[in-house]
Tab-separated table of C-alpha atoms in Angstrom:
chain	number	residue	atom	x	y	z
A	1	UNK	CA	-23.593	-10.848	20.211
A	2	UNK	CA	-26.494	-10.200	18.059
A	3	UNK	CA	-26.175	-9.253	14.363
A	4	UNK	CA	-26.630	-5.622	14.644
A	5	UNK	CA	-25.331	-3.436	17.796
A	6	UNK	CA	-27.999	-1.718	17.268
A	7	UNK	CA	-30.332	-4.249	17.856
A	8	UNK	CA	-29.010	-4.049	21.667
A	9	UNK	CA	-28.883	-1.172	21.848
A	10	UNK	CA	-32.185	0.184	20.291
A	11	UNK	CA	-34.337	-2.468	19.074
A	12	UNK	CA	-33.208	-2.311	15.531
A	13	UNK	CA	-31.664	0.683	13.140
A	14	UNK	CA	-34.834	1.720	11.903
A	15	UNK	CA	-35.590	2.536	15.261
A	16	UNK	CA	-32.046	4.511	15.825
A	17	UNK	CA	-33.156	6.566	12.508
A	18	UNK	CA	-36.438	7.281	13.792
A	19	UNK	CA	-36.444	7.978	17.281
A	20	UNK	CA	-33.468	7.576	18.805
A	21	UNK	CA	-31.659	10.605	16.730
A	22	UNK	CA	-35.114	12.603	17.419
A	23	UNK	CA	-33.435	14.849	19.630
A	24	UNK	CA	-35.390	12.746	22.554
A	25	UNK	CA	-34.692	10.024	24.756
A	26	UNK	CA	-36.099	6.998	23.999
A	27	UNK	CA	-36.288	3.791	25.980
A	28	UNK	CA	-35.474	-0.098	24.870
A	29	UNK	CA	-35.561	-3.222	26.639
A	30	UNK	CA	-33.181	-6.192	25.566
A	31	UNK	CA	-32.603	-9.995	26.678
A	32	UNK	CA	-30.877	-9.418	30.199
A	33	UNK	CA	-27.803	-11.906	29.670
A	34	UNK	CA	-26.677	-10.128	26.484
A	35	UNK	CA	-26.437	-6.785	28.439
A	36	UNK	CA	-25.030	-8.623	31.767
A	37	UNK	CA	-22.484	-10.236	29.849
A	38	UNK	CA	-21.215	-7.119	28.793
A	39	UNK	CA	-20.128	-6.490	32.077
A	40	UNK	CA	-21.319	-8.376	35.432
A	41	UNK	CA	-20.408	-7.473	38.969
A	42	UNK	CA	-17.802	-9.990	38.910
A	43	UNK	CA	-16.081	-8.822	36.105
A	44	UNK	CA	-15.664	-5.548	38.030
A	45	UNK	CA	-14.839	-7.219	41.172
A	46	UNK	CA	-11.915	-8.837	39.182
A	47	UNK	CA	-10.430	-5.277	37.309
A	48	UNK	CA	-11.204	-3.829	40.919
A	49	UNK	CA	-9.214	-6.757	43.156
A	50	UNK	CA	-7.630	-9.073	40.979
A	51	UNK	CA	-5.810	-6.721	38.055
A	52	UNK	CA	-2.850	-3.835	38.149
A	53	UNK	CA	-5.575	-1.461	36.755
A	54	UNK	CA	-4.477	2.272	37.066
A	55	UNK	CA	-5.352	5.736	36.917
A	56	UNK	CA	-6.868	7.386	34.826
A	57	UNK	CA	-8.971	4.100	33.552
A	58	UNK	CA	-10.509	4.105	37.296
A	59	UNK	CA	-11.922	7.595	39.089
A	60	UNK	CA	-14.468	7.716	42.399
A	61	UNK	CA	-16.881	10.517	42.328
A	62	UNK	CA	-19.236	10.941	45.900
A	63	UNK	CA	-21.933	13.465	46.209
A	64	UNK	CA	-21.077	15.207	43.202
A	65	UNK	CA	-17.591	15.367	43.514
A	66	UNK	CA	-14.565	13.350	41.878
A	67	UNK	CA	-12.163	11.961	44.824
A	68	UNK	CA	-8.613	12.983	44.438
A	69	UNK	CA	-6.509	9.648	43.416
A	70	UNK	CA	-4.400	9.991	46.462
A	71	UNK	CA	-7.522	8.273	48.167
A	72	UNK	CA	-7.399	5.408	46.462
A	73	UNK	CA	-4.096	4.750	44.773
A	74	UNK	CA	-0.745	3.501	45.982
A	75	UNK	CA	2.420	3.278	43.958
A	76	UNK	CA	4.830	0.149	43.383
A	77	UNK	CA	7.895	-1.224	41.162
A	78	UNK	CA	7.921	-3.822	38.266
A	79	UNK	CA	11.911	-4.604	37.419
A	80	UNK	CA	12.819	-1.607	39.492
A	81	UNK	CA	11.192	0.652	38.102
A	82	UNK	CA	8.525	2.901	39.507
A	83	UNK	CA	4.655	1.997	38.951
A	84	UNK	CA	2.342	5.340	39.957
A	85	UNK	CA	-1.495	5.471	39.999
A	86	UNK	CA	-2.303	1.491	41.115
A	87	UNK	CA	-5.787	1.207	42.400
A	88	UNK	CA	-5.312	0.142	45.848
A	89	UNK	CA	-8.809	-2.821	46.171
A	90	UNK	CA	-8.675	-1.776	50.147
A	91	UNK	CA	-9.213	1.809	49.678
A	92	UNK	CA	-11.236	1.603	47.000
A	93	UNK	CA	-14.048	-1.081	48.353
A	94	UNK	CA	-13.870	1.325	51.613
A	95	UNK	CA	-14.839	4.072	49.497
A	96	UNK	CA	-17.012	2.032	47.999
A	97	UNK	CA	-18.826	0.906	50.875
A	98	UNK	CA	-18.766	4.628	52.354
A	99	UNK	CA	-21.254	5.605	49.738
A	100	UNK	CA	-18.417	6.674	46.569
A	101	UNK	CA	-19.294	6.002	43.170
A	102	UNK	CA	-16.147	3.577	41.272
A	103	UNK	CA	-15.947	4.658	37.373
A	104	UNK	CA	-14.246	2.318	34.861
A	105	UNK	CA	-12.854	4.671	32.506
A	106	UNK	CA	-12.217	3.502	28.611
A	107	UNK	CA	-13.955	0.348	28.765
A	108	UNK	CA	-13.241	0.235	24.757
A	109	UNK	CA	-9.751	-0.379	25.263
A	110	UNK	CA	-9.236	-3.137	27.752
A	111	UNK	CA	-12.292	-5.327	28.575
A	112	UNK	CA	-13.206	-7.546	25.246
A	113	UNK	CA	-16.900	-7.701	25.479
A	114	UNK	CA	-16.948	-3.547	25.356
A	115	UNK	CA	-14.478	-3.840	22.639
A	116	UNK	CA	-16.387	-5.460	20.564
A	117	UNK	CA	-19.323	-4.182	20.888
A	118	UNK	CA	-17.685	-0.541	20.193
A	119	UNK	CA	-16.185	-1.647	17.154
A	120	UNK	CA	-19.469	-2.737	15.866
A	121	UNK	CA	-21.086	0.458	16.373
A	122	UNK	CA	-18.569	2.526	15.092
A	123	UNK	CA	-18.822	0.754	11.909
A	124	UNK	CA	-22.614	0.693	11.705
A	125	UNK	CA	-22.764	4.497	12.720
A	126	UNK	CA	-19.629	5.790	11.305
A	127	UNK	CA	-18.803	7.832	14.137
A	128	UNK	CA	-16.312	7.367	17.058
A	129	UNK	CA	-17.696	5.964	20.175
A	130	UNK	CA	-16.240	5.373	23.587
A	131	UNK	CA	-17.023	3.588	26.818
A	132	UNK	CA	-17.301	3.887	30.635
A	133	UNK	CA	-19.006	1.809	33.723
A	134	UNK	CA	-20.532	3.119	36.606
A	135	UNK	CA	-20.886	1.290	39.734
A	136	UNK	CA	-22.820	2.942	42.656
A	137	UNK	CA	-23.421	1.745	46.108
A	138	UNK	CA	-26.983	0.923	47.448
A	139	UNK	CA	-29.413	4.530	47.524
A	140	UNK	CA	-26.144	6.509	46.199
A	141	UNK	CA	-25.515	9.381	43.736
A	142	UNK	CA	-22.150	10.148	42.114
A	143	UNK	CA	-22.757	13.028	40.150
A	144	UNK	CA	-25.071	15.785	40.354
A	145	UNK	CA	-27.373	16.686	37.875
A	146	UNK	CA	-24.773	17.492	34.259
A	147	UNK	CA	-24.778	17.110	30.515
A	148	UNK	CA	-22.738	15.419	28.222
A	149	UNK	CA	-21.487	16.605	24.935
A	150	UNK	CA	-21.518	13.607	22.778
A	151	UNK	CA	-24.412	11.056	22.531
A	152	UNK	CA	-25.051	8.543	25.566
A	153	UNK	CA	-26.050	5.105	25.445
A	154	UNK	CA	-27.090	3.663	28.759
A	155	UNK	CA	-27.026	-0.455	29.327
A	156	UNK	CA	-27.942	-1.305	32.489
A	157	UNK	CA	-26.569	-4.864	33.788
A	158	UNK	CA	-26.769	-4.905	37.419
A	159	UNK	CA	-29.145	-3.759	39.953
A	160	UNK	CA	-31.390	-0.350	39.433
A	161	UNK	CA	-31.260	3.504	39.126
A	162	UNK	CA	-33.994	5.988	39.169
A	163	UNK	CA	-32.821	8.514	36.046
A	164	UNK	CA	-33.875	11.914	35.909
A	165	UNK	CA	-33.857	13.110	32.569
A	166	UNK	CA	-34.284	17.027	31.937
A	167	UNK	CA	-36.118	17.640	28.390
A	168	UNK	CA	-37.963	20.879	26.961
A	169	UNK	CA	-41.311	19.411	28.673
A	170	UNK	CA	-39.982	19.188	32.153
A	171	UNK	CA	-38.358	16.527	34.322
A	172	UNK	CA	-39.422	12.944	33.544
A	173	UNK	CA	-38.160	9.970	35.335
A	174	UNK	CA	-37.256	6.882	33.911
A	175	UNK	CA	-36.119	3.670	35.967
A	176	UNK	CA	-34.011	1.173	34.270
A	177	UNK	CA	-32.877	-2.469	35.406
A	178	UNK	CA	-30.904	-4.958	33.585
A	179	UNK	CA	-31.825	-5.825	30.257
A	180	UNK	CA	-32.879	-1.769	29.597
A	181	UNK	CA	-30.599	0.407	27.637
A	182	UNK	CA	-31.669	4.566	27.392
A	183	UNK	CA	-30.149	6.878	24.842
A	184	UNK	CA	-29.642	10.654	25.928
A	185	UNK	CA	-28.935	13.433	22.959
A	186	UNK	CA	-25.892	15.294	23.128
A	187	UNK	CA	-26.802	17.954	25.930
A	188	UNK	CA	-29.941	16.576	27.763
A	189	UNK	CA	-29.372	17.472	31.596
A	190	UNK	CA	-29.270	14.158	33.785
A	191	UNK	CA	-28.464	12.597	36.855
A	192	UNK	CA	-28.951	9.312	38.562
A	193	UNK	CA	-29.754	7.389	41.689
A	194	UNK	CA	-28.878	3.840	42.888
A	195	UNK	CA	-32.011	1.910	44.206
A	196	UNK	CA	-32.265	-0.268	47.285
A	197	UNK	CA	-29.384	-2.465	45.453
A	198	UNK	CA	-26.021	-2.083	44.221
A	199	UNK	CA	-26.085	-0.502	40.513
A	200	UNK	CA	-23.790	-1.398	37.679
A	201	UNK	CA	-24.043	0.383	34.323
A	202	UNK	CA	-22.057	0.708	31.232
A	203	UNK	CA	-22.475	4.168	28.963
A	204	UNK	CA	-21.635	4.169	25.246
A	205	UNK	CA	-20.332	7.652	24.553
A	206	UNK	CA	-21.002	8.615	20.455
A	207	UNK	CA	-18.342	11.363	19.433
A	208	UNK	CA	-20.439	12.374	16.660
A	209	UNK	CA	-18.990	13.508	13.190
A	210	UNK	CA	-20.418	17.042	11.898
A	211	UNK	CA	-21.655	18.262	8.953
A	212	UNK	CA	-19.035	21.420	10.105
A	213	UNK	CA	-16.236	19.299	10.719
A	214	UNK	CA	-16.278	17.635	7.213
A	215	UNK	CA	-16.807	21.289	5.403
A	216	UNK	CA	-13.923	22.058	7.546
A	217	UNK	CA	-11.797	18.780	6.417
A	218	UNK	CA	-12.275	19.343	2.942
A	219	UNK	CA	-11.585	23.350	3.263
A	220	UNK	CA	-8.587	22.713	4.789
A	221	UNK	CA	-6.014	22.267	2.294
A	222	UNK	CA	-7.306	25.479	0.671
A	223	UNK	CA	-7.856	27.569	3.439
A	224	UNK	CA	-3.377	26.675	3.887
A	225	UNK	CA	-2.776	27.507	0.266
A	226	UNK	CA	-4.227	31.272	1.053
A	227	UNK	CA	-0.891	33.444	1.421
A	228	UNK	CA	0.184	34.336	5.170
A	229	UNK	CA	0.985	37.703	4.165
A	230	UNK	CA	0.603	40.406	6.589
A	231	UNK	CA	-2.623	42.932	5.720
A	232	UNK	CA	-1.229	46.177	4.034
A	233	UNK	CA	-0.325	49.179	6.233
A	234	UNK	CA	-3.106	52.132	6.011
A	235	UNK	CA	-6.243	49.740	5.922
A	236	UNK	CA	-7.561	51.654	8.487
A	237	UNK	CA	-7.590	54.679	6.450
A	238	UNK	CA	-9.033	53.284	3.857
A	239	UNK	CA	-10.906	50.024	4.629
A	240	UNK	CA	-12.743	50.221	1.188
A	241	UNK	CA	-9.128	48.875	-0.604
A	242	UNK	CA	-9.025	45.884	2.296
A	243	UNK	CA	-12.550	44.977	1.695
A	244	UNK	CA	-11.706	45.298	-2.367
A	245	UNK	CA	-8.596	42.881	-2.291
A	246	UNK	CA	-10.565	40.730	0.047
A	247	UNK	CA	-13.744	40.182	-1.938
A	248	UNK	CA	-11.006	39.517	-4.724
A	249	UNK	CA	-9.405	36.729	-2.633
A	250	UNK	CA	-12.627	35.025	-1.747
A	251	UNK	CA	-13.724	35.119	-5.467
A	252	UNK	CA	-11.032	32.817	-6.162
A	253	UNK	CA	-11.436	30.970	-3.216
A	254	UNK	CA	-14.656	30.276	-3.626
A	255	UNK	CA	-13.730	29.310	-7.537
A	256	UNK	CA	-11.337	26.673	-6.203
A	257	UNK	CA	-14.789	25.397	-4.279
A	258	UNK	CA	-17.008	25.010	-7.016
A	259	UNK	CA	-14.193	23.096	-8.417
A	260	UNK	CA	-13.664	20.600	-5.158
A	261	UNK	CA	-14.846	16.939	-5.806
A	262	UNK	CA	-16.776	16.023	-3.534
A	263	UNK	CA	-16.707	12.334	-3.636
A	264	UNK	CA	-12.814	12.837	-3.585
A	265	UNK	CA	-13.596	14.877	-0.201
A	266	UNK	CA	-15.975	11.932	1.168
A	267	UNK	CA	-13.422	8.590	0.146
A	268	UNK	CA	-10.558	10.877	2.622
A	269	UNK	CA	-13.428	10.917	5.256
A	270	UNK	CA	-13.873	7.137	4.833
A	271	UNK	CA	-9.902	6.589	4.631
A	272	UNK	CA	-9.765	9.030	7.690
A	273	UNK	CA	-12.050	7.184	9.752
A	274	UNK	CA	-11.279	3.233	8.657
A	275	UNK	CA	-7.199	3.962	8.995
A	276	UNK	CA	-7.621	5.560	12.673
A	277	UNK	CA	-9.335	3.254	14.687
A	278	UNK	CA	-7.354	1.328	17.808
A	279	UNK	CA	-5.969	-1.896	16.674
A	280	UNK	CA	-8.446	-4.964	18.214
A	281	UNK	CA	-6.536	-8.128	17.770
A	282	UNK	CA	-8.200	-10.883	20.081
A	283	UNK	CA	-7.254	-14.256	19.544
A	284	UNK	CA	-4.488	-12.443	17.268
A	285	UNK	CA	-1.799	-14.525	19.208
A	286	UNK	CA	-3.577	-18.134	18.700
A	287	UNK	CA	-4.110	-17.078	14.905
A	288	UNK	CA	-0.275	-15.848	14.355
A	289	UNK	CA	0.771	-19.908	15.739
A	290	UNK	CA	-1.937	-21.005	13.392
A	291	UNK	CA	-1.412	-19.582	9.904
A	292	UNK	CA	1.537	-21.533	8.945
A	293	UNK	CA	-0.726	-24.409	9.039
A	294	UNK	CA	-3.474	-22.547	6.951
A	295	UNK	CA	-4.469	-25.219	4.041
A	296	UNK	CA	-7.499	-24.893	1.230
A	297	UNK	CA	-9.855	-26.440	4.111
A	298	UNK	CA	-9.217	-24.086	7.146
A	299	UNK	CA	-12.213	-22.308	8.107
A	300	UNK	CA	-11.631	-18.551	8.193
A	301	UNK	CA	-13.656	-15.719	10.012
A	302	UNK	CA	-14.171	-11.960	8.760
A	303	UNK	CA	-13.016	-10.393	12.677
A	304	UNK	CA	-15.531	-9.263	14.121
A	305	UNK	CA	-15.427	-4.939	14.232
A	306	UNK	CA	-13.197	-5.147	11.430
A	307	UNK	CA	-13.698	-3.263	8.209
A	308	UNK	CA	-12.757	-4.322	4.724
A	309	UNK	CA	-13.271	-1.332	2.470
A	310	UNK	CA	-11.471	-1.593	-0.846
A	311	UNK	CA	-10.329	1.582	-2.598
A	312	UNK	CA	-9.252	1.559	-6.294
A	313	UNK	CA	-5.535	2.779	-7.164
A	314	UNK	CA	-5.017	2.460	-10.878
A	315	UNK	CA	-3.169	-1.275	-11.024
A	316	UNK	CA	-3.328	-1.573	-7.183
A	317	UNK	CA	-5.610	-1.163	-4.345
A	318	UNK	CA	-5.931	-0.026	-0.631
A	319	UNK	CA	-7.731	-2.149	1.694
A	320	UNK	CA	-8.983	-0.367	4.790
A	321	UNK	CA	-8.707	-2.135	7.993
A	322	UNK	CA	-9.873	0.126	10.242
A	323	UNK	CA	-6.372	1.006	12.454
A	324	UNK	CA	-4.612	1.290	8.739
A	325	UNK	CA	-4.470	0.835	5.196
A	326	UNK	CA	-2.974	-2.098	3.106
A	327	UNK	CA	-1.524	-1.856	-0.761
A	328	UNK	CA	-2.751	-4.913	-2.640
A	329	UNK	CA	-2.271	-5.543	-6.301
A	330	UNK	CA	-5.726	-4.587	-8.372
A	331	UNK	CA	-6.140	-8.658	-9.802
A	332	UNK	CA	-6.869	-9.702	-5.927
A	333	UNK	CA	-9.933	-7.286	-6.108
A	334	UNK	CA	-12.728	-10.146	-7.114
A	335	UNK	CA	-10.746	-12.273	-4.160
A	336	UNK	CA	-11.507	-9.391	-1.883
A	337	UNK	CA	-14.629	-8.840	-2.838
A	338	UNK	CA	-15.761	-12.254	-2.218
A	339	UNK	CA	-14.103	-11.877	1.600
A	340	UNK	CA	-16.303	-8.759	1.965
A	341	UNK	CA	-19.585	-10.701	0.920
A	342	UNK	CA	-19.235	-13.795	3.240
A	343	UNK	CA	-18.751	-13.900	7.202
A	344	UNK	CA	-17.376	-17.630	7.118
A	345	UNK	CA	-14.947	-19.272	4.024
A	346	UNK	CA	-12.212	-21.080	3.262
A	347	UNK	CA	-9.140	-20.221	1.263
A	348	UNK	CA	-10.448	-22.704	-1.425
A	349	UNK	CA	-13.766	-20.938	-1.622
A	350	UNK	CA	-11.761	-18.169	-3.340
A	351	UNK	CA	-11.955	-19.598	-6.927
A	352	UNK	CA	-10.614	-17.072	-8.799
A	353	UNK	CA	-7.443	-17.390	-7.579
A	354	UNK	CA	-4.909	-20.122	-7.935
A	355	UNK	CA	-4.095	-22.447	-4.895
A	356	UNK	CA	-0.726	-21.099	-3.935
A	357	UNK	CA	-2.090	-17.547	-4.225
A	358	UNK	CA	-5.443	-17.735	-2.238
A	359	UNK	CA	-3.063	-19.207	0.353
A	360	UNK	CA	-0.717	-16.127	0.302
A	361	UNK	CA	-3.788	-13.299	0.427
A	362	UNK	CA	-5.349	-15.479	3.054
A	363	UNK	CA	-2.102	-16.112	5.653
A	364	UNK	CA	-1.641	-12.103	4.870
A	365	UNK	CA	-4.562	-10.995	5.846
A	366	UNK	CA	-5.084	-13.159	9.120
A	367	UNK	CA	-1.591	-11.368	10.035
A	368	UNK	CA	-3.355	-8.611	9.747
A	369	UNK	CA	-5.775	-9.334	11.511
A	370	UNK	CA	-9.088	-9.159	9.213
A	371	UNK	CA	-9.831	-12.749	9.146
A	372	UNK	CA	-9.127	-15.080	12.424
A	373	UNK	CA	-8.805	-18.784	11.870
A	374	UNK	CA	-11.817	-20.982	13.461
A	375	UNK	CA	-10.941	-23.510	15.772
């Protein structure tokens, strides 16, 4: 992966800033492997043919229309117990081959590669992002011409589509093959076409976090606090007193505003955001039968995606991890600081604390899954 997920997908953040979030699309071209090994056409002939992947994290769409699951799914038991929803390979590479578009739904949560990259770019954009694949048969179209509402991302990794991309100057068309990403604004009207081969590509979805939404968030608690008291009987006779006790109630409303702190309001946003994520553990099993070995020497790993913000609680701390928080004891702070600067260490490197306790914070927080030992 390169240093930035950015990088990938738009050439660099400056970029992103620039002309990406221009309310445009704009156009980048990366190394071809990086994007391919994303996601390659044997990777989806494996989840397709070789996995017990279900509905909903597969869908077909032909012509403009989604297929009903019934087409493609079959049911089963595991332990006696009934399985619904399996995709059935036959029916689906039918489909397939009948001109149906297959859709890997939630790419985030199950296929590594995605995962990571995901949990990159949430961190470097601070917003929620998701992830789907689309893989379209030779001169097909799944969906007709649509808009999103949430940021796209487009990598392509296999074969070519022809893109038509809807803007306020008219229609333009833009071709991508592997090794080009696009990003679409929230709302730009779009559709695609596979070329003369099969098409594979993967969209990054950005939920985007809003100015409103935060107002909102921070309004909240004393929006509750107004009374739920029903409005007094004979405003409509006299909607002069309603609009009197009501210009009274916003007064102090607006009072208990003035008086919000609004860094307060911003470190819940960041404790929101870096305690909600989905846990991403790889190699979490191989580190769990390696940390009772963990000596001064072992070479530990910030995990990749991971956060490590560190929030200041009178004599203790909270460390945010990014699926939840941790309490910590305020002296660990310069230890913890020094994890945050560096991408590689050992448990000796931390010099301000003494050998048994380096040991302790480190084996903790490879449980926890913010450092991963290096093999």
């Amino acid at each position: 992966m390169p240093a930035s997920a950015l990088d990938l997908l738009s050439g660099d953040a400056q970029t992103f800033v620039t002309k990406v979030w221009a309310s445009r699309a704009h156009l980048h071209r990366a190394d071809p492997e990086r994007l391919v090994a994303l996601l390659s056409l044997d990777d989806v002939d494996a989840l397709l043919t070789s996995s017990a992947i279900r509905t909903p994290s597969v869908r077909l769409a032909q012509d403009g229309a989604v297929l009903p699951e019934s087409s493609y799914t079959r049911g089963a038991t595991l332990a006696g117990r009934p399985l619904t929803g399996l995709v059935d390979p036959r029916k689906v590479l039918a489909l397939f081959e009948g001109g149906a578009t297959v859709v890997l739904q939630g790419l985030h949560r199950y296929w590594e590669p995605i995962t990571r990259l995901v949990a990159e770019l949430e961190l470097e954009l601070g917003h929620p992002c998701q992830a789907n694949a689309y893989l379209t048969p030779p001169g097909a179209q799944g969906f007709a011409v649509h808009s999103d509402s949430h940021d796209v991302f487009v990598l392509q990794t296999a074969g070519s589509k022809q893109w038509e991309v809807h803007g306020p100057d008219g229609v333009e068309d833009a071709l991508l093959e592997p090794g080009a990403s696009m990003y679409l604004p929230t709302g730009t009207p779009h559709a695609a076409r596979a070329q003369e081969t099969v098409s594979l590509h993967v969209t990054l979805g950005i939920n985007q976090l809003t100015w409103r939404g935060l107002v909102q968030r921070s309004l909240a608690s004393l929006v509750a606090a107004v009374p739920d008291e029903h409005l007094p009987a004979g405003y409509l006779e006299d909607p002069a007193a309603l609009a009197d006790e009501l210009d009274r109630r916003l007064e102090a409303l607006a009072a208990e505003v003035r008086g919000l702190d609004a860094s307060a309001a911003v470190e819940a946003e960041v404790r929101r955001f870096l305690t909600t994520r989905s846990p991403r553990l790889p190699g979490g099993l191989r580190d769990v039968l390696a940390v009772g070995d963990l000596a001064d020497d072992t070479r530990l790993r910030r995990r990749p995606g991971h956060p490590c913000v560190v929030l200041p609680r009178g004599d203790r701390v909270e460390v945010l991890l990014g699926d939840r928080s941790i309490d910590m004891p305020a002296w660990l702070r310069p230890a913890l600081d020094e994890l945050r600067a560096r991408r590689e260490l050992t448990p000796g490197d931390l010099l301000d604390l003494d050998p048994q306790s380096r040991l302790v914070l480190c084996r903790r927080l490879v449980r926890e899954g913010l450092l991963e030992v290096v093999s």
